[in-house]
PDB file of C-alpha atoms in Angstrom:
ATOM      1  CA  ASP A   1       3.795   5.737  -8.172  1.00 74.00           C
ATOM      2  CA  GLN A   2       1.974   2.444  -8.442  1.00 84.00           C
ATOM      3  CA  GLN A   3       2.572   0.585 -11.692  1.00 91.00           C
ATOM      4  CA  VAL A   4       0.016  -2.121 -10.937  1.00 94.00           C
ATOM      5  CA  LYS A   5      -3.256  -1.047  -9.388  1.00 96.00           C
ATOM      6  CA  GLN A   6      -6.082  -3.029  -7.884  1.00 96.00           C
ATOM      7  CA  ASN A   7      -8.590  -0.356  -7.029  1.00 92.00           C
ATOM      8  CA  SER A   8     -11.075  -2.542  -5.202  1.00 95.00           C
ATOM      9  CA  PRO A   9      -9.756  -3.584  -1.782  1.00 94.00           C
ATOM     10  CA  SER A  10     -12.629  -6.028  -1.344  1.00 96.00           C
ATOM     11  CA  LEU A  11     -15.374  -7.826  -3.244  1.00 97.00           C
ATOM     12  CA  SER A  12     -18.293  -9.864  -1.960  1.00 98.00           C
ATOM     13  CA  VAL A  13     -20.065 -12.384  -4.187  1.00 98.00           C
ATOM     14  CA  GLN A  14     -22.758 -15.010  -3.723  1.00 98.00           C
ATOM     15  CA  GLU A  15     -21.797 -18.630  -4.199  1.00 97.00           C
ATOM     16  CA  GLY A  16     -22.438 -19.794  -7.767  1.00 97.00           C
ATOM     17  CA  ARG A  17     -22.241 -16.306  -9.240  1.00 98.00           C
ATOM     18  CA  ILE A  18     -19.380 -14.758 -11.207  1.00 98.00           C
ATOM     19  CA  SER A  19     -16.513 -12.974  -9.457  1.00 98.00           C
ATOM     20  CA  ILE A  20     -14.700 -10.325 -11.479  1.00 98.00           C
ATOM     21  CA  LEU A  21     -11.454  -8.930 -10.121  1.00 98.00           C
ATOM     22  CA  ASN A  22      -9.860  -6.015 -11.928  1.00 98.00           C
ATOM     23  CA  CYS A  23      -6.310  -4.791 -12.358  1.00 98.00           C
ATOM     24  CA  ASP A  24      -4.835  -1.788 -14.179  1.00 97.00           C
ATOM     25  CA  TYR A  25      -1.224  -1.142 -15.088  1.00 96.00           C
ATOM     26  CA  THR A  26       0.658   1.886 -16.294  1.00 94.00           C
ATOM     27  CA  ASN A  27       3.897   0.523 -17.750  1.00 89.00           C
ATOM     28  CA  SER A  28       3.562  -0.422 -21.424  1.00 88.00           C
ATOM     29  CA  MET A  29       6.753  -2.512 -21.139  1.00 86.00           C
ATOM     30  CA  PHE A  30       4.918  -5.149 -19.113  1.00 89.00           C
ATOM     31  CA  ASP A  31       4.420  -8.221 -21.266  1.00 88.00           C
ATOM     32  CA  TYR A  32       3.428 -10.954 -18.839  1.00 90.00           C
ATOM     33  CA  PHE A  33       0.700 -10.865 -16.230  1.00 92.00           C
ATOM     34  CA  LEU A  34      -0.162 -13.202 -13.399  1.00 93.00           C
ATOM     35  CA  TRP A  35      -2.769 -13.701 -10.728  1.00 96.00           C
ATOM     36  CA  TYR A  36      -1.932 -15.092  -7.325  1.00 96.00           C
ATOM     37  CA  LYS A  37      -4.268 -16.258  -4.582  1.00 97.00           C
ATOM     38  CA  LYS A  38      -3.387 -15.930  -0.922  1.00 96.00           C
ATOM     39  CA  TYR A  39      -5.031 -17.507   2.098  1.00 96.00           C
ATOM     40  CA  PRO A  40      -4.330 -16.152   5.608  1.00 92.00           C
ATOM     41  CA  ALA A  41      -1.045 -17.352   7.134  1.00 90.00           C
ATOM     42  CA  GLU A  42       0.080 -18.887   3.829  1.00 93.00           C
ATOM     43  CA  GLY A  43       2.266 -17.732   0.968  1.00 95.00           C
ATOM     44  CA  PRO A  44       0.706 -16.597  -2.308  1.00 95.00           C
ATOM     45  CA  THR A  45       0.055 -19.378  -4.806  1.00 95.00           C
ATOM     46  CA  PHE A  46       0.122 -18.986  -8.556  1.00 93.00           C
ATOM     47  CA  LEU A  47      -3.311 -19.124 -10.162  1.00 95.00           C
ATOM     48  CA  ILE A  48      -3.179 -18.178 -13.838  1.00 95.00           C
ATOM     49  CA  SER A  49      -1.119 -16.070 -16.210  1.00 92.00           C
ATOM     50  CA  ILE A  50      -1.365 -14.415 -19.612  1.00 93.00           C
ATOM     51  CA  SER A  51       1.171 -13.212 -22.120  1.00 89.00           C
ATOM     52  CA  SER A  52       0.694  -9.893 -23.862  1.00 89.00           C
ATOM     53  CA  ILE A  53       0.374 -11.679 -27.206  1.00 90.00           C
ATOM     54  CA  LYS A  54      -2.948 -13.117 -26.019  1.00 93.00           C
ATOM     55  CA  ASP A  55      -6.162 -11.487 -24.874  1.00 95.00           C
ATOM     56  CA  LYS A  56      -7.639 -14.425 -22.998  1.00 97.00           C
ATOM     57  CA  ASN A  57      -6.447 -17.444 -21.060  1.00 96.00           C
ATOM     58  CA  GLU A  58      -8.686 -20.013 -19.448  1.00 97.00           C
ATOM     59  CA  ASP A  59      -8.061 -22.654 -16.797  1.00 96.00           C
ATOM     60  CA  GLY A  60     -11.134 -24.394 -15.477  1.00 97.00           C
ATOM     61  CA  ARG A  61     -13.277 -21.912 -13.573  1.00 98.00           C
ATOM     62  CA  PHE A  62     -10.662 -19.169 -13.956  1.00 98.00           C
ATOM     63  CA  THR A  63     -10.310 -16.913 -16.989  1.00 98.00           C
ATOM     64  CA  VAL A  64      -8.016 -13.940 -17.362  1.00 98.00           C
ATOM     65  CA  PHE A  65      -8.742 -11.241 -19.938  1.00 98.00           C
ATOM     66  CA  LEU A  66      -6.171  -8.721 -21.133  1.00 97.00           C
ATOM     67  CA  ASN A  67      -6.999  -5.419 -22.824  1.00 97.00           C
ATOM     68  CA  LYS A  68      -3.640  -3.953 -23.820  1.00 95.00           C
ATOM     69  CA  SER A  69      -5.015  -0.738 -25.258  1.00 95.00           C
ATOM     70  CA  ALA A  70      -6.714   0.009 -21.934  1.00 96.00           C
ATOM     71  CA  LYS A  71      -3.833  -1.453 -19.892  1.00 96.00           C
ATOM     72  CA  HIS A  72      -6.385  -3.486 -18.024  1.00 97.00           C
ATOM     73  CA  LEU A  73      -6.765  -7.102 -17.052  1.00 97.00           C
ATOM     74  CA  SER A  74      -9.443  -8.951 -15.205  1.00 98.00           C
ATOM     75  CA  LEU A  75      -9.855 -12.329 -13.552  1.00 98.00           C
ATOM     76  CA  HIS A  76     -13.223 -14.061 -13.869  1.00 98.00           C
ATOM     77  CA  ILE A  77     -14.175 -16.897 -11.555  1.00 98.00           C
ATOM     78  CA  VAL A  78     -17.239 -18.853 -12.622  1.00 97.00           C
ATOM     79  CA  PRO A  79     -18.934 -20.258 -10.659  1.00 97.00           C
ATOM     80  CA  SER A  80     -17.578 -18.801  -7.439  1.00 98.00           C
ATOM     81  CA  GLN A  81     -17.189 -21.139  -4.490  1.00 98.00           C
ATOM     82  CA  PRO A  82     -16.697 -20.425  -0.774  1.00 97.00           C
ATOM     83  CA  GLY A  83     -13.196 -21.901  -1.031  1.00 97.00           C
ATOM     84  CA  ASP A  84     -12.317 -19.099  -3.435  1.00 98.00           C
ATOM     85  CA  SER A  85     -12.477 -16.632  -0.550  1.00 98.00           C
ATOM     86  CA  ALA A  86      -8.948 -15.233  -0.369  1.00 97.00           C
ATOM     87  CA  VAL A  87      -6.865 -12.216  -1.289  1.00 96.00           C
ATOM     88  CA  TYR A  88      -6.066 -12.045  -4.996  1.00 98.00           C
ATOM     89  CA  PHE A  89      -2.954 -10.285  -6.231  1.00 97.00           C
ATOM     90  CA  CYS A  90      -2.382  -9.128  -9.761  1.00 96.00           C
ATOM     91  CA  ALA A  91       1.273  -9.034 -10.876  1.00 94.00           C
ATOM     92  CA  ALA A  92       3.169  -7.934 -13.972  1.00 92.00           C
ATOM     93  CA  SER A  93       6.646  -8.436 -15.345  1.00 86.00           C
ATOM     94  CA  GLY A  94       8.808  -7.734 -18.320  1.00 74.00           C
ATOM     95  CA  TYR A  95       9.946  -4.172 -17.795  1.00 55.00           C
ATOM     96  CA  GLY A  96      13.470  -2.924 -18.239  1.00 43.00           C
ATOM     97  CA  GLY A  97      15.311  -6.263 -18.266  1.00 43.00           C
ATOM     98  CA  SER A  98      14.290  -7.000 -14.724  1.00 49.00           C
ATOM     99  CA  GLN A  99      15.285 -10.645 -14.999  1.00 53.00           C
ATOM    100  CA  GLY A 100      12.156 -12.120 -13.560  1.00 64.00           C
ATOM    101  CA  ASN A 101      10.933  -9.428 -11.196  1.00 78.00           C
ATOM    102  CA  LEU A 102       7.228  -9.142 -10.574  1.00 87.00           C
ATOM    103  CA  ILE A 103       5.396  -5.960  -9.662  1.00 89.00           C
ATOM    104  CA  PHE A 104       2.374  -6.672  -7.487  1.00 93.00           C
ATOM    105  CA  GLY A 105      -0.836  -4.806  -6.899  1.00 94.00           C
ATOM    106  CA  LYS A 106      -2.104  -4.298  -3.364  1.00 95.00           C
ATOM    107  CA  GLY A 107      -4.615  -7.109  -3.608  1.00 95.00           C
ATOM    108  CA  THR A 108      -8.377  -7.580  -3.564  1.00 97.00           C
ATOM    109  CA  LYS A 109     -10.026  -9.571  -0.799  1.00 96.00           C
ATOM    110  CA  LEU A 110     -12.735 -11.793  -2.259  1.00 98.00           C
ATOM    111  CA  SER A 111     -15.482 -13.136  -0.010  1.00 98.00           C
ATOM    112  CA  VAL A 112     -17.776 -15.776  -1.477  1.00 98.00           C
ATOM    113  CA  LYS A 113     -20.876 -16.215   0.635  1.00 96.00           C
ATOM    114  CA  PRO A 114     -22.775 -19.538   0.734  1.00 93.00           C
TER     115      PRO A 114
ATOM    116  CA  ASP B   1      10.182 -32.534   1.359  1.00 59.00           C
ATOM    117  CA  ALA B   2      10.493 -30.711  -1.918  1.00 67.00           C
ATOM    118  CA  GLY B   3       9.516 -27.067  -2.116  1.00 92.00           C
ATOM    119  CA  ILE B   4      10.417 -23.791  -0.537  1.00 95.00           C
ATOM    120  CA  THR B   5      10.667 -23.354   3.208  1.00 96.00           C
ATOM    121  CA  GLN B   6      11.223 -20.403   5.492  1.00 97.00           C
ATOM    122  CA  SER B   7      12.440 -20.247   9.067  1.00 97.00           C
ATOM    123  CA  PRO B   8      11.545 -19.160  11.577  1.00 97.00           C
ATOM    124  CA  ARG B   9       7.808 -18.812  10.930  1.00 96.00           C
ATOM    125  CA  TYR B  10       7.451 -16.301  13.741  1.00 97.00           C
ATOM    126  CA  LYS B  11      10.062 -14.048  15.308  1.00 97.00           C
ATOM    127  CA  ILE B  12       9.980 -11.300  17.891  1.00 98.00           C
ATOM    128  CA  THR B  13      13.091  -9.183  18.257  1.00 97.00           C
ATOM    129  CA  GLU B  14      14.102  -5.894  19.800  1.00 97.00           C
ATOM    130  CA  THR B  15      15.027  -2.690  18.043  1.00 98.00           C
ATOM    131  CA  GLY B  16      18.703  -2.629  17.111  1.00 97.00           C
ATOM    132  CA  ARG B  17      19.210  -6.390  17.067  1.00 97.00           C
ATOM    133  CA  GLN B  18      20.418  -8.299  14.050  1.00 97.00           C
ATOM    134  CA  VAL B  19      18.084 -10.963  12.781  1.00 98.00           C
ATOM    135  CA  THR B  20      18.370 -13.394   9.884  1.00 98.00           C
ATOM    136  CA  LEU B  21      15.458 -14.964   8.055  1.00 98.00           C
ATOM    137  CA  MET B  22      16.215 -18.178   6.242  1.00 98.00           C
ATOM    138  CA  CYS B  23      14.905 -19.411   2.910  1.00 98.00           C
ATOM    139  CA  HIS B  24      15.612 -22.783   1.352  1.00 97.00           C
ATOM    140  CA  GLN B  25      14.345 -24.289  -1.908  1.00 96.00           C
ATOM    141  CA  THR B  26      14.807 -27.784  -3.256  1.00 95.00           C
ATOM    142  CA  TRP B  27      13.948 -27.168  -6.912  1.00 90.00           C
ATOM    143  CA  SER B  28      17.357 -25.712  -7.910  1.00 88.00           C
ATOM    144  CA  HIS B  29      15.561 -22.649  -9.249  1.00 91.00           C
ATOM    145  CA  SER B  30      17.915 -19.958 -10.510  1.00 90.00           C
ATOM    146  CA  TYR B  31      15.954 -16.980  -9.253  1.00 91.00           C
ATOM    147  CA  MET B  32      15.121 -16.220  -5.653  1.00 94.00           C
ATOM    148  CA  PHE B  33      13.312 -13.250  -4.167  1.00 95.00           C
ATOM    149  CA  TRP B  34      12.476 -11.614  -0.851  1.00 97.00           C
ATOM    150  CA  TYR B  35       9.250  -9.647  -0.411  1.00 96.00           C
ATOM    151  CA  ARG B  36       7.583  -7.944   2.471  1.00 97.00           C
ATOM    152  CA  GLN B  37       3.839  -7.673   2.834  1.00 95.00           C
ATOM    153  CA  ASP B  38       2.348  -4.754   4.703  1.00 93.00           C
ATOM    154  CA  LEU B  39      -1.222  -3.580   5.032  1.00 86.00           C
ATOM    155  CA  GLY B  40      -1.990  -1.108   2.270  1.00 82.00           C
ATOM    156  CA  HIS B  41       1.150  -1.942   0.299  1.00 86.00           C
ATOM    157  CA  GLY B  42       0.683  -5.436  -1.029  1.00 87.00           C
ATOM    158  CA  LEU B  43       3.916  -7.304  -1.785  1.00 92.00           C
ATOM    159  CA  ARG B  44       7.061  -5.255  -2.214  1.00 93.00           C
ATOM    160  CA  LEU B  45      10.351  -6.640  -3.475  1.00 92.00           C
ATOM    161  CA  ILE B  46      13.317  -6.236  -1.128  1.00 95.00           C
ATOM    162  CA  TYR B  47      16.113  -8.113  -2.925  1.00 95.00           C
ATOM    163  CA  TYR B  48      16.414 -10.719  -5.611  1.00 92.00           C
ATOM    164  CA  SER B  49      19.032 -13.061  -6.942  1.00 93.00           C
ATOM    165  CA  ALA B  50      19.399 -14.426 -10.469  1.00 89.00           C
ATOM    166  CA  ALA B  51      21.939 -17.091  -9.470  1.00 90.00           C
ATOM    167  CA  ALA B  52      24.438 -17.964  -6.762  1.00 90.00           C
ATOM    168  CA  ASP B  53      26.646 -14.970  -5.908  1.00 91.00           C
ATOM    169  CA  ILE B  54      24.434 -12.603  -7.944  1.00 91.00           C
ATOM    170  CA  THR B  55      22.079 -10.336  -6.019  1.00 93.00           C
ATOM    171  CA  ASP B  56      20.384  -7.044  -6.707  1.00 92.00           C
ATOM    172  CA  LYS B  57      18.178  -4.521  -4.963  1.00 93.00           C
ATOM    173  CA  GLY B  58      14.447  -4.380  -5.293  1.00 90.00           C
ATOM    174  CA  GLU B  59      12.001  -1.643  -4.399  1.00 89.00           C
ATOM    175  CA  VAL B  60      12.678  -1.445  -0.625  1.00 94.00           C
ATOM    176  CA  PRO B  61      16.252  -2.663   0.110  1.00 96.00           C
ATOM    177  CA  ASP B  62      17.301  -0.213   2.823  1.00 96.00           C
ATOM    178  CA  GLY B  63      18.167  -1.869   6.126  1.00 97.00           C
ATOM    179  CA  TYR B  64      18.455  -5.355   4.606  1.00 98.00           C
ATOM    180  CA  VAL B  65      21.372  -7.489   3.474  1.00 97.00           C
ATOM    181  CA  VAL B  66      21.260 -10.705   1.436  1.00 97.00           C
ATOM    182  CA  SER B  67      23.724 -13.327   0.329  1.00 95.00           C
ATOM    183  CA  ARG B  68      23.540 -16.355  -1.926  1.00 96.00           C
ATOM    184  CA  SER B  69      26.531 -18.614  -1.640  1.00 94.00           C
ATOM    185  CA  LYS B  70      24.486 -21.677  -2.634  1.00 94.00           C
ATOM    186  CA  THR B  71      21.693 -21.926  -5.189  1.00 94.00           C
ATOM    187  CA  GLU B  72      19.239 -23.369  -2.688  1.00 95.00           C
ATOM    188  CA  ASN B  73      19.638 -20.809   0.110  1.00 97.00           C
ATOM    189  CA  PHE B  74      18.853 -17.111   0.208  1.00 97.00           C
ATOM    190  CA  PRO B  75      19.048 -15.645   3.722  1.00 98.00           C
ATOM    191  CA  LEU B  76      17.805 -12.148   4.497  1.00 98.00           C
ATOM    192  CA  THR B  77      19.489 -10.221   7.315  1.00 98.00           C
ATOM    193  CA  LEU B  78      18.210  -7.161   9.116  1.00 97.00           C
ATOM    194  CA  GLU B  79      21.448  -5.656  10.399  1.00 95.00           C
ATOM    195  CA  SER B  80      19.835  -3.418  13.021  1.00 97.00           C
ATOM    196  CA  ALA B  81      16.114  -4.049  13.220  1.00 97.00           C
ATOM    197  CA  THR B  82      13.692  -1.131  13.387  1.00 97.00           C
ATOM    198  CA  ARG B  83       9.979  -1.075  14.197  1.00 97.00           C
ATOM    199  CA  SER B  84       9.223  -0.151  10.585  1.00 96.00           C
ATOM    200  CA  GLN B  85      10.572  -3.562   9.600  1.00 98.00           C
ATOM    201  CA  THR B  86       7.747  -5.292  11.432  1.00 97.00           C
ATOM    202  CA  SER B  87       6.110  -7.172   8.590  1.00 97.00           C
ATOM    203  CA  VAL B  88       5.423 -10.529   7.005  1.00 97.00           C
ATOM    204  CA  TYR B  89       8.336 -11.643   4.849  1.00 98.00           C
ATOM    205  CA  PHE B  90       7.961 -13.989   1.903  1.00 97.00           C
ATOM    206  CA  CYS B  91      10.666 -15.765   0.014  1.00 97.00           C
ATOM    207  CA  ALA B  92      10.009 -16.963  -3.532  1.00 95.00           C
ATOM    208  CA  SER B  93      11.837 -18.780  -6.300  1.00 94.00           C
ATOM    209  CA  SER B  94      11.417 -19.231 -10.030  1.00 89.00           C
ATOM    210  CA  VAL B  95      13.016 -20.953 -12.987  1.00 80.00           C
ATOM    211  CA  ARG B  96      12.505 -18.049 -15.333  1.00 70.00           C
ATOM    212  CA  GLU B  97      10.685 -14.805 -15.730  1.00 63.00           C
ATOM    213  CA  GLY B  98       7.140 -14.865 -14.523  1.00 70.00           C
ATOM    214  CA  GLU B  99       5.788 -17.610 -12.349  1.00 83.00           C
ATOM    215  CA  GLN B 100       7.212 -17.525  -8.828  1.00 90.00           C
ATOM    216  CA  TYR B 101       6.658 -20.014  -6.044  1.00 92.00           C
ATOM    217  CA  PHE B 102       6.324 -18.626  -2.555  1.00 95.00           C
ATOM    218  CA  GLY B 103       7.261 -19.922   0.852  1.00 96.00           C
ATOM    219  CA  PRO B 104       4.844 -19.831   3.799  1.00 96.00           C
ATOM    220  CA  GLY B 105       6.188 -16.562   5.179  1.00 97.00           C
ATOM    221  CA  THR B 106       7.879 -15.312   8.346  1.00 97.00           C
ATOM    222  CA  ARG B 107       5.978 -12.960  10.630  1.00 97.00           C
ATOM    223  CA  LEU B 108       8.531 -10.613  12.201  1.00 98.00           C
ATOM    224  CA  THR B 109       7.728  -8.258  15.046  1.00 97.00           C
ATOM    225  CA  VAL B 110      10.275  -5.660  16.130  1.00 97.00           C
ATOM    226  CA  THR B 111       9.569  -4.221  19.574  1.00 97.00           C
TER     227      THR B 111
END
């Protein structure tokens, strides 16, 4: 059963508007969450992370929100740019002494239209 | 150049053949990982290593073998390739729990 879920396979947004990508998790042992961005034919690149002791982390146009009671996190991109078009993966870690393992969602493909 | 590299970038092999995918990192990161990416599955962990000579299974280890005799190298071997192992393989490394740095990937096709 999936422990990290990204229920929207794709999202289309107009340039300049806000992009909101969602992620749900089931394991309450997760205590660190990350977002990765992936362009075609490249490896995923780290975007932003958040610890479970926080509910928000901001880095430029990217903000991640964590709602522990709902086991939900979201990535906000404001304003969205065409170069943001990529697949975004949500990931979580911290369960069962995994020594650094990440559990990834299936990804959401974001398309930002000019 | 510093970073994490994978070779080959593309590989076509036949069913039953042994094939080894190479991964090399120059950061001296302790942790290294192998993932496969398949449509509808996202990234799934095959094997990981916390340090040289220490490896452990991930979510989908069957049919794969790893070794880590040196900190900087983490080869992945398919002992007898099957069509179900056609995938894109990513190697990653990290200093500690959390943030991992990925290589560019190897696209493997098993015919």
